[in-house]
PDB file of C-alpha atoms in Angstrom:
ATOM      1  CA  UNK A 207     -44.871 -34.981  60.294  1.00 54.00           C
ATOM      2  CA  UNK A 208     -41.955 -33.208  58.679  1.00 63.00           C
ATOM      3  CA  UNK A 209     -41.944 -34.852  55.243  1.00 67.00           C
ATOM      4  CA  UNK A 210     -43.915 -32.699  52.730  1.00 71.00           C
ATOM      5  CA  UNK A 211     -44.298 -35.563  50.263  1.00 74.00           C
ATOM      6  CA  UNK A 212     -46.816 -38.371  50.536  1.00 69.00           C
ATOM      7  CA  UNK A 213     -46.499 -41.844  49.220  1.00 72.00           C
ATOM      8  CA  UNK A 214     -48.981 -42.909  46.534  1.00 68.00           C
ATOM      9  CA  UNK A 215     -51.160 -44.928  48.849  1.00 68.00           C
ATOM     10  CA  UNK A 216     -51.670 -41.978  51.237  1.00 69.00           C
ATOM     11  CA  UNK A 217     -52.274 -39.553  48.376  1.00 66.00           C
ATOM     12  CA  UNK A 218     -55.009 -41.742  46.929  1.00 63.00           C
ATOM     13  CA  UNK A 219     -56.800 -41.770  50.262  1.00 65.00           C
ATOM     14  CA  UNK A 220     -57.990 -38.180  49.860  1.00 62.00           C
ATOM     15  CA  UNK A 221     -57.745 -37.556  46.092  1.00 58.00           C
ATOM     16  CA  UNK A 222     -60.418 -39.437  44.224  1.00 61.00           C
ATOM     17  CA  UNK A 223     -60.255 -38.890  40.478  1.00 62.00           C
ATOM     18  CA  UNK A 224     -63.034 -41.427  40.047  1.00 64.00           C
ATOM     19  CA  UNK A 225     -65.714 -39.040  41.328  1.00 66.00           C
ATOM     20  CA  UNK A 226     -64.531 -36.340  38.915  1.00 67.00           C
ATOM     21  CA  UNK A 227     -64.701 -38.749  35.991  1.00 73.00           C
ATOM     22  CA  UNK A 228     -68.154 -39.835  37.089  1.00 76.00           C
ATOM     23  CA  UNK A 229     -69.326 -36.202  37.064  1.00 76.00           C
ATOM     24  CA  UNK A 230     -67.943 -35.668  33.560  1.00 76.00           C
ATOM     25  CA  UNK A 231     -69.654 -38.839  32.361  1.00 78.00           C
ATOM     26  CA  UNK A 232     -72.984 -37.729  33.821  1.00 78.00           C
ATOM     27  CA  UNK A 233     -72.663 -34.364  32.066  1.00 78.00           C
ATOM     28  CA  UNK A 234     -72.038 -36.112  28.738  1.00 77.00           C
ATOM     29  CA  UNK A 235     -75.128 -38.260  29.250  1.00 74.00           C
ATOM     30  CA  UNK A 236     -77.229 -35.157  29.949  1.00 70.00           C
ATOM     31  CA  UNK A 237     -75.874 -33.499  26.785  1.00 67.00           C
ATOM     32  CA  UNK A 238     -76.900 -36.472  24.666  1.00 69.00           C
ATOM     33  CA  UNK A 239     -80.402 -36.670  26.086  1.00 74.00           C
ATOM     34  CA  UNK A 240     -81.569 -33.092  25.553  1.00 75.00           C
ATOM     35  CA  UNK A 241     -85.168 -32.352  24.761  1.00 81.00           C
ATOM     36  CA  UNK A 242     -85.833 -31.742  21.044  1.00 83.00           C
ATOM     37  CA  UNK A 243     -86.964 -28.175  21.757  1.00 87.00           C
ATOM     38  CA  UNK A 244     -83.720 -27.406  23.578  1.00 85.00           C
ATOM     39  CA  UNK A 245     -81.667 -28.833  20.729  1.00 84.00           C
ATOM     40  CA  UNK A 246     -83.635 -26.775  18.198  1.00 88.00           C
ATOM     41  CA  UNK A 247     -83.206 -23.610  20.248  1.00 89.00           C
ATOM     42  CA  UNK A 248     -79.443 -24.122  20.466  1.00 87.00           C
ATOM     43  CA  UNK A 249     -79.221 -24.610  16.708  1.00 88.00           C
ATOM     44  CA  UNK A 250     -81.185 -21.433  16.176  1.00 90.00           C
ATOM     45  CA  UNK A 251     -79.044 -19.471  18.664  1.00 90.00           C
ATOM     46  CA  UNK A 252     -75.895 -20.450  16.770  1.00 90.00           C
ATOM     47  CA  UNK A 253     -77.254 -19.057  13.480  1.00 91.00           C
ATOM     48  CA  UNK A 254     -77.572 -15.261  13.716  1.00 92.00           C
ATOM     49  CA  UNK A 255     -80.461 -14.731  11.229  1.00 94.00           C
ATOM     50  CA  UNK A 256     -82.461 -17.429  12.993  1.00 94.00           C
ATOM     51  CA  UNK A 257     -81.830 -15.825  16.363  1.00 93.00           C
ATOM     52  CA  UNK A 258     -82.981 -12.417  15.108  1.00 94.00           C
ATOM     53  CA  UNK A 259     -86.124 -13.995  13.637  1.00 95.00           C
ATOM     54  CA  UNK A 260     -86.711 -15.734  16.982  1.00 94.00           C
ATOM     55  CA  UNK A 261     -86.674 -12.443  18.880  1.00 93.00           C
ATOM     56  CA  UNK A 262     -89.595 -11.298  16.787  1.00 95.00           C
ATOM     57  CA  UNK A 263     -91.557 -14.514  16.196  1.00 94.00           C
ATOM     58  CA  UNK A 264     -90.339 -16.995  18.810  1.00 92.00           C
ATOM     59  CA  UNK A 265     -87.898 -19.902  18.629  1.00 92.00           C
ATOM     60  CA  UNK A 266     -90.318 -22.561  17.335  1.00 91.00           C
ATOM     61  CA  UNK A 267     -91.303 -20.378  14.376  1.00 93.00           C
ATOM     62  CA  UNK A 268     -87.697 -19.370  13.709  1.00 93.00           C
ATOM     63  CA  UNK A 269     -86.474 -22.970  13.741  1.00 92.00           C
ATOM     64  CA  UNK A 270     -89.273 -23.999  11.399  1.00 92.00           C
ATOM     65  CA  UNK A 271     -88.502 -21.077   9.094  1.00 93.00           C
ATOM     66  CA  UNK A 272     -84.745 -21.710   8.823  1.00 92.00           C
ATOM     67  CA  UNK A 273     -84.331 -25.410   9.525  1.00 89.00           C
ATOM     68  CA  UNK A 274     -87.722 -26.926   8.724  1.00 86.00           C
ATOM     69  CA  UNK A 275     -87.986 -29.558   6.029  1.00 73.00           C
ATOM     70  CA  UNK A 276     -87.992 -28.170   2.552  1.00 64.00           C
ATOM     71  CA  UNK A 277     -89.739 -30.072  -0.156  1.00 54.00           C
ATOM     72  CA  UNK A 278     -87.896 -30.472  -3.417  1.00 56.00           C
ATOM     73  CA  UNK A 279     -89.268 -32.090  -6.529  1.00 54.00           C
TER      74      UNK A 279
END
Protein backbone atom coordinates (compact mmCIF):
# COMPACT_ATOMS: atom_id res chain seq x y z
CA UNK A 1 0.00 0.00 0.00
CA UNK A 2 2.07 2.89 -1.26
CA UNK A 3 -0.67 5.25 -2.46
CA UNK A 4 -1.53 7.80 0.29
CA UNK A 5 -4.86 8.72 -1.31
CA UNK A 6 -8.04 6.69 -1.07
CA UNK A 7 -10.83 6.53 -3.54
CA UNK A 8 -14.23 7.81 -2.40
CA UNK A 9 -15.71 4.39 -1.83
CA UNK A 10 -12.87 3.35 0.52
CA UNK A 11 -12.95 6.67 2.36
CA UNK A 12 -16.66 6.35 3.06
CA UNK A 13 -16.10 2.94 4.61
CA UNK A 14 -14.54 4.42 7.75
CA UNK A 15 -15.78 8.04 7.76
CA UNK A 16 -19.45 8.23 8.59
CA UNK A 17 -20.78 11.77 8.61
CA UNK A 18 -24.26 10.40 9.19
CA UNK A 19 -23.56 9.53 12.83
CA UNK A 20 -22.22 13.05 13.46
CA UNK A 21 -25.34 14.60 11.96
CA UNK A 22 -27.50 12.29 14.04
CA UNK A 23 -25.72 13.47 17.21
CA UNK A 24 -26.26 17.12 16.28
CA UNK A 25 -29.93 16.45 15.59
CA UNK A 26 -30.37 14.74 18.96
CA UNK A 27 -28.76 17.71 20.71
CA UNK A 28 -31.17 20.09 18.97
CA UNK A 29 -34.12 17.97 20.08
CA UNK A 30 -32.88 18.05 23.68
CA UNK A 31 -32.51 21.85 23.49
CA UNK A 32 -36.10 22.25 22.34
CA UNK A 33 -37.53 20.00 25.03
CA UNK A 34 -36.04 21.60 28.14
CA UNK A 35 -37.95 21.65 31.38
CA UNK A 36 -39.69 24.98 32.09
CA UNK A 37 -37.59 25.49 35.22
CA UNK A 38 -34.37 25.05 33.25
CA UNK A 39 -35.53 27.52 30.62
CA UNK A 40 -36.47 30.05 33.31
CA UNK A 41 -33.11 29.63 35.04
CA UNK A 42 -31.23 30.22 31.79
CA UNK A 43 -33.23 33.38 31.13
CA UNK A 44 -32.45 34.61 34.61
CA UNK A 45 -28.73 33.78 34.28
CA UNK A 46 -28.52 35.87 31.11
CA UNK A 47 -29.92 38.96 32.87
CA UNK A 48 -27.43 40.20 35.49
CA UNK A 49 -29.89 41.83 37.96
CA UNK A 50 -32.00 38.68 37.93
CA UNK A 51 -28.95 36.53 38.61
CA UNK A 52 -27.91 38.70 41.56
CA UNK A 53 -31.45 38.53 42.96
CA UNK A 54 -31.35 34.74 42.51
CA UNK A 55 -28.21 34.41 44.62
CA UNK A 56 -30.09 35.94 47.51
CA UNK A 57 -33.64 34.65 47.02
CA UNK A 58 -33.38 31.68 44.66
CA UNK A 59 -34.04 31.31 40.93
CA UNK A 60 -37.82 30.74 41.11
CA UNK A 61 -38.32 33.96 43.09
CA UNK A 62 -35.92 35.89 40.86
CA UNK A 63 -37.64 34.74 37.67
CA UNK A 64 -41.03 35.65 39.10
CA UNK A 65 -39.72 39.04 40.20
CA UNK A 66 -38.16 40.01 36.85
CA UNK A 67 -40.08 38.02 34.27
CA UNK A 68 -43.40 37.22 35.94
CA UNK A 69 -46.61 38.46 34.38
CA UNK A 70 -47.33 42.07 35.07
CA UNK A 71 -50.89 43.22 35.12
CA UNK A 72 -51.68 46.40 33.26
CA UNK A 73 -55.03 48.13 33.18
